[in-house]
């Protein structure tokens, strides 16, 4: 993996391009980063929405991530696969600022972060789901989804209690947007149930809804189909694709089921022991000997094998 | 995927939600003052209202926002002493003004002792709120200025009046307490069903996810401490001014903090109604126990035995609730009510 010298150039670009400008500019300096991985079908010319540069992360002696380079183009579905403990979740945690990498940077929309500010993540247009369910069990499905818009709320508690100022409007707006998403993901039937009382597969879908309601530009999904039946998986896959198409969202997707991943993603990065061992289109990854040795060969044993 | 139809809603009661509280209030204002004995007001309703309100306050912090606190009595004491001093030292300030200011002082103290919650969770946070408990009690005993340099540290609460109408009698103090408790409870209900209330629950249920979706976690936690302490502070004013009619630090000890925690555990965490269910039990239970004990055992059942048996039974009750009905009396009540309604509908 070329740990490129362009990193220096990148620094300049980001230092001199405050957020305001970065959004509006074509960001030509970064297009060289895209060139690192010249494969892929869509939007080769577009500046990447997300770039990881030389990310390294270890826990005590365990190297979770080593020298990871990754670029994600606007509008693509970018899968990350790899065996258990390969560092996939760690990568998403780095992108969402839950972990601070020991080395390297994250570039979101051309802006460089040593650690992505989690508190501002939603404002940056990034939403995510978690490998282990992270719903608010004590809230209804509707309220869970509406909470995905909490970052926008500007009314204060006094206004909300008294029902004055911008609070009633905000409330109406977030509930109606939440309702739309529920309809989109076919969750209207469970709208008023407590999230904690739903079956696992539905909880996963509610979590997707909570992430989608903010119409993020970048959506990070950590094993959204884990533990689902084959039909639930394909349903979820079609929801992910539909979400991408409808909201023009860029998706980073971790998933163990290789069959689902191959069908769903535009490009796949393969991790093994914290290193990226391949990064290409589904067809190329399928035939990559290293990937077969490290992951695919194993996967057909311990996964349900569907679609491989 | 199988279509999940809601199977729980079919038994939902047909009455709109506001009917029950409105009827209850009408009864509390219109009927109770006419039929109640002074024993009912002095020994049952006044402590019930004060502790119920304190339970509402603690439930906002612990039940909804998930921050365990053992400092409730400290905030009650702060409220009581602050109101006393505002009333004493600020010329022409109406009683209501003193009470609101006292709530604000309690709220400020709450924020200070809520700061550890930004780093600590669960058990460790509970221990750090003990600091509030000990510090406030120490300060109130140590500096006699707070009790206007009275020799005994025990001071008479000011006479209650609103808009020139004296509320000194048992019924008057009851109506005074009832009004404040009703207003604050209504506002608390509005709060927990608002966006801020949902943020509280989100932080309680999954702090990382809450932070990721952009809920200002630190600010929201401190807000929970502030609002909770305000309400508990006002509950302290009611306790001292309307119920005991004296202001003294001793009544606001760690036992009281635990009592309020037990109220919300028994009544139901994250439930406004639960605080009153729990308070009712805590107030009525020792009275019932002493009658029962006196009836069964006669003279042997003196105050020492009463106190001990009360602790034992209460402890057992709490363990039972935690195991069998973690959602408290409220959940029990709702279940019974639904059964009755179903039985009634099917006849
Ligand atoms: N918070 C943490 N503390 C300590 N070690 C961690 C932590 N998070 C991850 N690790 C370690 O880092 C390595 C990568 O873990 P990670 O969860 O990223 O793997 P993964 O690819 O998501 O695996 P899986 O498919 O099982 O979800 C593992 O060895 C794991 O034990
Ligand atoms: Mg993982």
XYZ file of C-alpha atoms and ligand atoms in Angstrom:
687
model
C 0.000 0.000 0.000
C 1.592 3.284 -1.024
C 1.764 5.488 2.023
C 2.029 8.419 -0.239
C 4.022 11.588 0.027
C 0.894 13.441 -1.022
C 0.079 13.588 2.639
C 2.053 16.786 2.923
C 0.128 18.422 0.151
C -3.065 17.363 1.813
C -2.127 19.069 5.025
C -1.693 22.377 3.232
C -5.017 22.053 1.565
C -6.829 21.380 4.777
C -5.048 23.965 6.840
C -5.945 26.677 4.404
C -9.423 25.541 3.641
C -11.733 26.172 6.507
C -15.018 24.351 6.521
C -16.922 27.105 4.807
C -14.705 27.099 1.792
C -14.166 23.408 1.626
C -17.817 22.731 0.910
C -17.916 25.077 -2.024
C -14.558 24.347 -3.613
C -13.969 21.617 -6.156
C -11.143 20.359 -3.939
C -8.854 19.392 -6.768
C -5.865 18.546 -4.572
C -7.708 15.555 -3.211
C -8.514 14.028 -6.546
C -4.997 12.671 -6.547
C -6.019 10.574 -3.573
C -8.731 8.946 -5.612
C -6.079 8.009 -8.094
C -4.597 5.626 -5.544
C -7.406 3.209 -6.272
C -8.180 3.666 -9.923
C -10.788 0.939 -10.222
C -14.519 1.347 -9.899
C -17.324 2.347 -12.129
C -18.936 5.514 -10.858
C -17.837 9.039 -10.381
C -14.122 8.491 -10.774
C -13.554 12.173 -11.131
C -15.482 13.293 -8.061
C -13.539 14.239 -4.947
C -13.813 11.563 -2.275
C -16.206 12.275 0.540
C -14.130 10.358 3.037
C -10.418 9.642 3.050
C -8.429 7.741 5.657
C -4.700 8.341 5.675
C -2.282 6.025 7.388
C -4.663 5.143 10.201
C -3.028 3.152 12.973
C -4.702 2.075 16.189
C -3.708 -0.399 18.851
C -5.124 -1.484 22.174
C -2.305 -2.428 24.468
C -0.439 -4.991 22.412
C -3.277 -5.663 19.993
C -2.902 -3.900 16.677
C -6.469 -3.205 15.611
C -5.577 -1.113 12.569
C -2.270 -0.653 10.785
C -1.577 1.868 8.071
C -5.074 1.911 6.685
C -5.707 3.947 3.564
C -9.225 4.214 2.325
C -11.133 6.551 0.097
C -14.857 6.643 -0.356
C -16.501 8.440 -3.249
C -19.766 10.280 -3.028
C -22.722 8.039 -3.707
C -20.982 4.697 -3.584
C -21.673 1.733 -1.362
C -18.316 0.824 0.048
C -18.073 -2.491 1.815
C -15.482 -3.456 4.398
C -15.111 -7.159 4.986
C -12.735 -9.354 6.885
C -12.631 -12.076 9.512
C -13.599 -11.538 13.144
C -11.275 -9.173 14.926
C -9.889 -7.816 11.657
C -10.504 -4.251 12.761
C -13.659 -3.410 10.815
C -15.601 -1.969 13.730
C -12.515 -0.156 14.921
C -12.336 1.503 11.541
C -15.930 2.729 11.784
C -15.254 3.887 15.313
C -12.315 5.896 14.049
C -14.385 7.422 11.265
C -17.117 8.386 13.716
C -14.695 9.690 16.318
C -15.516 7.100 18.948
C -11.856 6.054 18.816
C -8.935 8.371 18.338
C -6.364 6.800 16.030
C -2.767 6.618 17.250
C -1.556 7.600 13.828
C -3.060 9.058 10.692
C -5.964 11.301 9.847
C -9.519 11.229 8.700
C -10.572 13.608 5.964
C -14.241 14.312 5.796
C -15.185 16.335 2.791
C -11.622 17.561 2.549
C -11.339 18.643 6.163
C -8.689 16.871 8.163
C -9.238 15.529 11.642
C -6.890 13.799 14.052
C -10.010 12.731 15.854
C -13.400 13.266 14.334
C -15.499 15.313 16.771
C -18.227 12.868 17.736
C -20.410 15.572 19.203
C -20.494 17.341 15.832
C -20.740 14.225 13.718
C -24.392 14.703 12.878
C -23.729 18.301 11.852
C -21.008 17.042 9.547
C -23.602 14.900 7.825
C -22.402 11.568 9.178
C -24.681 8.980 10.768
C -23.981 5.449 11.863
C -25.406 2.276 13.287
C -23.722 -0.066 15.741
C -22.750 -3.703 15.582
C -24.496 -4.324 18.885
C -27.914 -2.785 19.074
C -27.737 0.755 20.349
C -31.359 1.792 20.355
C -32.950 3.757 23.153
C -34.966 0.935 24.643
C -37.212 3.146 26.721
C -38.376 5.260 23.792
C -40.997 4.361 21.217
C -39.884 3.484 17.714
C -41.119 6.857 16.517
C -39.210 8.724 19.239
C -36.079 6.716 18.544
C -36.195 7.736 14.923
C -37.093 11.343 15.740
C -34.107 11.460 18.086
C -31.953 11.161 14.985
C -32.872 14.804 14.427
C -31.867 15.907 17.932
C -28.781 17.636 16.600
C -30.995 20.168 14.844
C -33.094 21.107 17.847
C -32.590 24.719 18.809
C -35.471 25.298 21.184
C -34.567 25.084 24.864
C -36.269 23.092 27.557
C -38.324 26.010 28.816
C -39.768 26.624 25.378
C -40.527 22.938 25.037
C -42.221 22.694 28.426
C -44.368 25.742 27.776
C -44.880 24.847 24.129
C -43.783 28.264 22.900
C -41.227 29.652 20.477
C -39.821 27.351 17.846
C -40.409 24.205 19.858
C -43.889 23.196 18.552
C -42.744 23.633 14.957
C -39.584 21.637 15.536
C -41.558 18.907 17.224
C -44.043 18.657 14.368
C -41.266 18.700 11.814
C -39.189 15.957 13.394
C -42.174 13.704 14.008
C -43.368 14.035 10.446
C -39.907 13.353 9.075
C -39.595 10.363 11.355
C -42.953 9.119 10.103
C -41.758 9.383 6.522
C -38.682 7.317 7.237
C -40.768 4.736 9.095
C -42.957 4.419 6.053
C -39.934 4.201 3.774
C -38.507 1.330 5.814
C -41.870 -0.342 6.286
C -41.904 0.205 10.040
C -45.159 2.086 10.404
C -46.876 -0.909 12.001
C -44.549 -0.739 15.011
C -44.439 3.060 15.219
C -45.667 3.306 18.808
C -44.044 0.214 20.282
C -41.185 0.563 22.733
C -38.023 -0.098 20.755
C -36.733 -2.574 23.331
C -39.737 -4.848 22.840
C -39.177 -5.433 19.119
C -37.596 -8.543 17.643
C -33.913 -8.242 16.815
C -34.250 -7.844 13.068
C -36.718 -5.013 13.430
C -34.529 -3.265 15.995
C -31.723 -3.312 13.464
C -34.039 -1.687 10.962
C -35.149 0.960 13.456
C -31.509 1.791 14.002
C -31.113 2.262 10.267
C -34.157 4.522 10.343
C -32.687 6.598 13.169
C -29.501 7.062 11.166
C -31.338 7.826 7.923
C -33.770 10.387 9.271
C -31.046 13.020 9.299
C -30.496 12.305 5.587
C -26.763 11.997 6.153
C -24.249 12.374 3.378
C -22.242 9.545 4.842
C -23.848 6.535 6.441
C -21.730 4.041 8.377
C -23.360 0.656 8.888
C -21.684 -1.856 11.177
C -23.120 -5.271 10.340
C -26.703 -4.138 9.765
C -27.701 -7.655 8.747
C -25.956 -9.665 11.417
C -28.116 -12.361 12.913
C -30.826 -12.056 10.298
C -32.444 -14.750 8.223
C -31.639 -14.857 4.518
C -34.874 -13.154 3.548
C -34.447 -10.451 6.188
C -30.944 -9.882 4.860
C -32.034 -9.374 1.300
C -34.788 -7.084 2.491
C -32.258 -5.061 4.471
C -29.934 -4.980 1.455
C -32.679 -3.526 -0.672
C -33.378 -0.918 2.013
C -29.729 0.106 2.035
C -29.709 0.417 -1.723
C -32.986 2.322 -1.720
C -31.647 4.674 0.934
C -28.586 5.378 -1.144
C -30.678 6.057 -4.231
C -33.267 8.178 -2.499
C -31.033 10.345 -0.320
C -27.886 10.213 -2.444
C -26.160 8.922 0.658
C -22.694 7.460 0.587
C -22.580 4.174 2.459
C -19.759 2.434 4.268
C -20.964 -1.047 5.078
C -19.482 -3.778 7.218
C -20.991 -7.150 6.525
C -19.939 -10.742 6.937
C -22.278 -12.282 4.405
C -20.139 -12.224 1.287
C -23.076 -12.960 -0.967
C -24.922 -9.867 0.223
C -21.796 -7.743 0.044
C -20.937 -8.771 -3.504
C -24.381 -7.915 -4.730
C -24.698 -4.651 -2.878
C -21.411 -2.824 -2.977
C -19.535 -0.853 -5.576
C -16.120 -1.454 -4.073
C -14.882 -3.679 -1.300
C -11.968 -3.247 1.067
C -10.758 -6.386 2.794
C -9.145 -6.201 6.220
C -7.142 -8.904 7.918
C -5.347 -8.465 11.251
C -5.766 -4.720 10.989
C -4.247 -4.472 7.535
C -5.965 -3.802 4.259
C -5.159 -6.741 2.010
C -7.346 -5.850 -0.932
C -9.433 -2.974 -2.211
C -11.260 -3.437 -5.475
C -14.541 -4.217 -7.191
C -16.559 -7.223 -6.022
C -15.450 -9.319 -8.991
C -11.797 -8.615 -8.462
C -12.049 -9.260 -4.728
C -13.820 -12.553 -5.325
C -10.885 -13.788 -7.358
C -8.096 -12.351 -5.230
C -5.982 -15.202 -3.901
C -5.021 -13.394 -0.672
C -8.633 -12.651 0.071
C -9.654 -16.208 -0.575
C -6.924 -17.444 1.754
C -7.594 -14.953 4.507
C -11.325 -14.711 4.464
C -13.466 -16.176 1.742
C -12.181 -19.687 2.225
C -12.920 -19.453 5.910
C -16.154 -17.608 5.520
C -17.890 -20.471 3.749
C -17.198 -22.608 6.792
C -18.361 -20.388 9.600
C -21.013 -18.310 7.902
C -24.235 -19.680 6.586
C -22.663 -19.614 3.156
C -25.615 -18.128 1.401
C -24.780 -16.730 -1.972
C -21.090 -17.521 -2.071
C -40.901 -10.438 7.154
C -43.946 -11.156 9.166
C -46.115 -8.142 9.619
C -45.996 -7.126 13.249
C -49.411 -5.984 14.248
C -49.698 -4.364 17.564
C -51.417 -6.728 19.936
C -51.183 -4.518 22.979
C -53.294 -1.617 21.886
C -56.555 -3.524 21.659
C -57.072 -3.349 25.405
C -56.216 0.330 25.659
C -58.666 2.311 27.774
C -61.018 4.490 25.816
C -60.810 7.551 28.058
C -58.509 10.378 27.043
C -55.365 10.629 29.114
C -56.085 13.910 30.841
C -59.352 12.726 32.404
C -57.824 10.878 35.341
C -55.511 13.668 36.547
C -58.241 16.271 36.130
C -60.734 14.211 38.143
C -58.087 13.588 40.761
C -57.322 17.291 41.054
C -61.020 18.155 41.247
C -61.336 15.675 44.091
C -58.198 16.941 45.825
C -59.349 20.562 45.674
C -63.101 20.165 45.935
C -63.745 17.206 48.200
C -60.706 16.456 50.348
C -60.633 19.829 52.160
C -64.265 19.319 53.158
C -64.021 15.784 54.473
C -60.406 15.453 55.593
C -59.476 15.378 59.278
C -56.510 17.372 60.463
C -54.721 14.063 61.060
C -55.152 13.259 57.374
C -53.590 16.564 56.366
C -50.829 16.751 58.970
C -49.689 13.157 59.058
C -50.472 11.887 55.596
C -51.217 14.367 52.852
C -48.591 17.002 53.593
C -45.622 14.615 53.810
C -47.083 12.728 50.860
C -47.123 15.860 48.710
C -43.616 16.940 49.704
C -42.072 13.512 49.227
C -44.034 12.903 46.038
C -42.656 16.107 44.575
C -39.144 15.202 45.678
C -39.690 11.835 43.996
C -40.716 13.593 40.782
C -37.510 15.596 40.961
C -35.290 12.598 41.576
C -37.097 10.595 38.924
C -36.191 13.192 36.315
C -32.547 12.770 37.208
C -32.372 9.063 37.978
C -35.374 7.497 36.280
C -35.264 9.477 33.065
C -31.693 10.712 32.694
C -30.159 7.648 34.365
C -27.914 9.542 36.800
C -28.057 7.937 40.219
C -28.087 10.400 43.100
C -27.928 10.022 46.845
C -27.989 13.745 47.426
C -31.717 14.446 47.309
C -32.024 15.428 50.948
C -29.190 17.907 50.496
C -31.127 19.644 47.749
C -34.259 19.615 49.900
C -32.274 21.215 52.720
C -30.808 23.780 50.357
C -34.287 24.693 49.188
C -35.687 24.970 52.684
C -32.848 27.064 54.080
C -32.583 29.243 50.988
C -36.297 30.006 51.069
C -36.073 30.768 54.780
C -33.195 33.171 54.268
C -34.661 34.898 51.224
C -37.865 35.345 53.134
C -36.006 36.646 56.171
C -33.478 38.905 54.518
C -35.091 40.305 51.394
C -37.600 43.007 52.247
C -40.920 42.805 50.492
C -40.176 39.616 48.565
C -43.395 37.631 48.298
C -43.323 34.063 49.557
C -43.606 32.684 46.040
C -40.556 34.736 45.075
C -38.575 33.194 47.934
C -39.621 29.730 46.848
C -38.645 30.231 43.225
C -35.297 31.730 44.241
C -34.758 28.836 46.641
C -35.356 26.413 43.762
C -32.777 28.280 41.715
C -30.218 28.083 44.514
C -30.843 24.350 44.884
C -30.489 24.049 41.146
C -27.109 25.811 41.213
C -25.878 23.504 43.974
C -27.237 20.607 41.928
C -25.198 21.648 38.911
C -22.029 21.880 41.007
C -22.518 18.415 42.454
C -23.635 17.161 39.055
C -20.267 17.978 37.522
C -18.771 14.583 38.459
C -21.495 12.968 36.320
C -19.600 14.183 33.292
C -16.940 11.622 34.111
C -18.511 9.137 36.502
C -21.297 6.652 36.072
C -23.544 4.464 38.172
C -22.161 3.464 41.521
C -19.249 5.901 41.396
C -21.543 8.770 40.604
C -23.847 7.765 43.451
C -20.921 7.873 45.838
C -19.857 11.275 44.585
C -23.365 12.674 45.126
C -22.930 11.621 48.733
C -20.465 14.486 48.889
C -23.369 16.855 48.313
C -25.252 15.175 51.108
C -22.476 15.522 53.638
C -21.238 18.914 52.518
C -24.613 20.650 52.608
C -25.522 19.188 55.977
C -22.139 20.157 57.362
C -22.349 23.704 56.020
C -25.852 24.245 57.380
C -24.850 23.075 60.852
C -21.471 24.784 60.858
C -22.488 28.273 59.779
C -25.183 29.536 62.064
C -25.855 32.419 59.677
C -28.012 30.005 57.675
C -30.293 29.503 60.655
C -30.205 33.180 61.578
C -27.894 32.439 64.528
C -30.603 30.659 66.423
C -29.145 28.811 69.371
C -30.741 25.447 68.738
C -30.353 25.488 64.963
C -34.072 24.886 64.793
C -36.095 27.722 63.408
C -39.760 28.322 62.877
C -40.848 28.485 59.300
C -42.521 31.736 58.240
C -46.297 31.855 58.127
C -47.669 30.861 54.771
C -49.705 33.323 52.786
C -50.300 33.955 49.132
C -51.572 37.308 47.965
C -52.409 38.323 51.516
C -54.515 35.215 52.143
C -53.176 33.398 55.174
C -52.774 29.656 54.754
C -51.827 28.690 58.265
C -54.302 25.985 59.111
C -53.895 22.388 58.088
C -56.249 22.811 55.135
C -54.550 26.022 54.061
C -51.118 24.457 54.104
C -52.502 21.459 52.259
C -53.916 23.675 49.507
C -50.663 25.623 49.366
C -48.647 22.429 48.939
C -51.145 20.895 46.548
C -51.017 23.920 44.272
C -47.248 24.045 44.039
C -46.969 20.291 43.624
C -49.635 20.222 40.910
C -48.023 22.991 38.907
C -44.514 21.558 39.104
C -45.759 18.046 38.380
C -47.596 19.259 35.315
C -44.475 21.034 34.083
C -42.386 17.956 34.838
C -44.792 15.868 32.803
C -44.468 18.287 29.911
C -40.698 18.141 30.266
C -40.326 14.386 30.152
C -42.483 14.145 27.050
C -40.570 16.932 25.310
C -37.469 16.677 23.163
C -35.354 17.363 26.249
C -37.058 14.511 28.090
C -36.362 12.190 25.193
C -32.743 13.310 25.260
C -32.630 12.339 28.949
C -33.861 8.848 28.115
C -31.480 8.559 25.183
C -28.509 9.372 27.396
C -29.724 6.886 29.988
C -30.216 4.088 27.454
C -27.108 4.555 25.338
C -24.782 7.428 25.931
C -22.509 6.745 22.962
C -25.387 6.549 20.527
C -26.833 9.720 22.041
C -23.564 11.551 21.485
C -23.298 10.243 17.920
C -26.709 11.562 16.923
C -25.770 14.959 18.243
C -27.452 15.172 21.622
C -25.324 17.544 23.719
C -24.632 14.931 26.382
C -22.750 17.014 28.933
C -25.133 19.934 28.760
C -28.134 17.646 28.979
C -26.792 15.838 32.042
C -26.203 19.111 33.851
C -29.655 20.283 32.818
C -31.106 17.139 34.366
C -29.263 17.910 37.601
C -30.434 21.516 37.514
C -34.100 20.775 36.896
C -34.164 17.857 39.295
C -32.549 19.890 42.071
C -34.928 22.776 41.492
C -37.926 20.515 42.000
C -36.371 18.734 44.977
C -35.441 22.103 46.461
C -39.043 23.288 46.260
C -40.121 19.966 47.756
C -37.783 20.811 50.632
C -39.559 24.137 51.100
C -42.913 22.377 51.276
C -41.495 19.823 53.690
C -40.177 22.506 56.036
C -42.718 25.313 55.610
C -45.967 23.422 55.116
C -45.424 20.042 56.754
C -42.960 20.394 59.661
C -43.226 24.149 60.059
C -39.672 24.195 61.291
C -36.431 24.381 59.357
C -33.632 22.190 60.622
C -30.742 20.376 58.975
C -31.307 17.118 60.849
C -34.410 16.153 58.948
C -32.487 16.243 55.685
C -30.007 13.481 56.370
C -28.840 10.556 54.293
C -31.832 8.517 55.438
C -34.087 10.999 53.698
C -32.036 10.732 50.501
C -32.444 6.970 50.575
C -36.119 7.338 51.321
C -36.617 9.359 48.152
C -34.605 6.880 46.147
C -36.801 4.085 47.521
C -39.877 6.073 46.592
C -38.960 6.080 42.935
C -37.782 2.475 42.929
C -40.978 1.224 44.532
C -43.221 3.620 42.647
C -41.620 3.125 39.272
C -38.509 4.573 37.673
C -39.069 6.995 34.831
C -42.664 7.601 35.758
C -44.123 10.809 37.109
C -47.103 8.973 38.591
C -44.707 6.461 40.096
C -43.205 9.083 42.394
C -46.624 9.614 43.997
C -47.386 5.914 44.210
C -44.064 5.406 45.964
C -44.545 8.411 48.248
C -48.006 7.191 49.225
C -46.602 3.827 50.191
C -43.690 5.299 52.112
C -45.956 7.628 54.080
C -48.853 5.294 54.752
C -46.833 2.158 55.332
C -45.283 3.070 58.737
C -48.635 4.344 60.003
C -50.304 1.120 58.967
C -47.482 -0.934 60.379
C -47.625 0.754 63.765
C -51.398 0.234 63.974
C -51.051 -3.374 62.942
C -48.128 -3.950 65.311
C -49.921 -2.275 68.186
C -53.004 -4.316 67.476
C -51.150 -7.627 67.294
C -48.443 -7.162 69.901
C -49.763 -4.472 72.182
C -47.231 -2.665 74.316
C -44.244 -4.665 73.105
C -44.539 -2.810 69.841
C -42.888 0.433 70.970
C -41.244 3.008 68.758
C -37.915 1.162 68.719
C -39.494 -2.022 67.507
C -41.603 -0.055 65.051
C -38.564 1.648 63.614
C -36.706 -1.626 63.222
C -39.583 -3.609 61.793
C -40.256 -0.744 59.427
C -36.729 -0.907 58.076
C -36.852 -4.666 57.708
C -40.180 -4.756 55.911
C -39.212 -1.843 53.711
C -35.913 -3.467 52.794
C -37.717 -6.672 51.935
C -40.243 -4.738 49.869
C -37.527 -3.060 47.861
C -35.812 -6.347 47.137
C -39.132 -7.848 46.134
C -39.875 -4.972 43.825
C -36.452 -5.037 42.230
C -36.865 -8.738 41.493
C -40.546 -9.096 40.723
C -41.652 -5.716 39.469
C -38.699 -3.580 38.442
C -41.111 -1.112 36.882
C -42.699 -0.477 40.250
C -46.176 0.055 41.602
C -47.151 1.959 38.494
C -46.655 -1.092 36.302
C -48.559 -3.191 38.804
C -51.398 -0.699 38.857
C -51.548 -0.490 35.064
C -51.674 -4.241 34.777
C -54.468 -4.586 37.324
C -56.403 -1.777 35.688
C -56.092 -3.365 32.257
C -57.321 -6.700 33.637
C -60.285 -5.079 35.308
C -61.118 -3.153 32.175
C -60.950 -6.287 30.067
C -63.107 -8.182 32.517
C -65.564 -5.331 32.531
C -65.639 -5.105 28.734
C -66.202 -8.816 28.299
C -69.233 -8.892 30.573
N -12.277 -0.920 22.939
C -11.388 -1.898 22.740
N -10.553 -2.263 23.732
C -9.643 -3.249 23.548
N -9.482 -3.921 22.402
C -10.306 -3.606 21.373
C -11.292 -2.581 21.493
N -11.956 -2.491 20.316
C -11.418 -3.400 19.515
N -10.422 -4.075 20.128
C -9.606 -5.141 19.548
O -9.228 -4.720 18.266
C -9.304 -5.807 17.353
C -10.248 -5.433 16.243
O -11.573 -5.391 16.767
P -12.815 -4.959 15.904
O -13.970 -4.941 16.809
O -12.518 -3.725 15.182
O -12.940 -6.176 14.891
P -14.077 -6.499 13.838
O -13.417 -6.630 12.525
O -15.168 -5.526 13.932
O -14.542 -7.924 14.318
P -16.017 -8.555 14.308
O -16.237 -9.110 12.956
O -15.925 -9.638 15.337
O -16.969 -7.497 14.673
C -9.774 -7.015 18.152
O -8.634 -7.761 18.496
C -10.384 -6.408 19.373
O -10.240 -7.266 20.477
Mg -17.110 -5.569 14.471
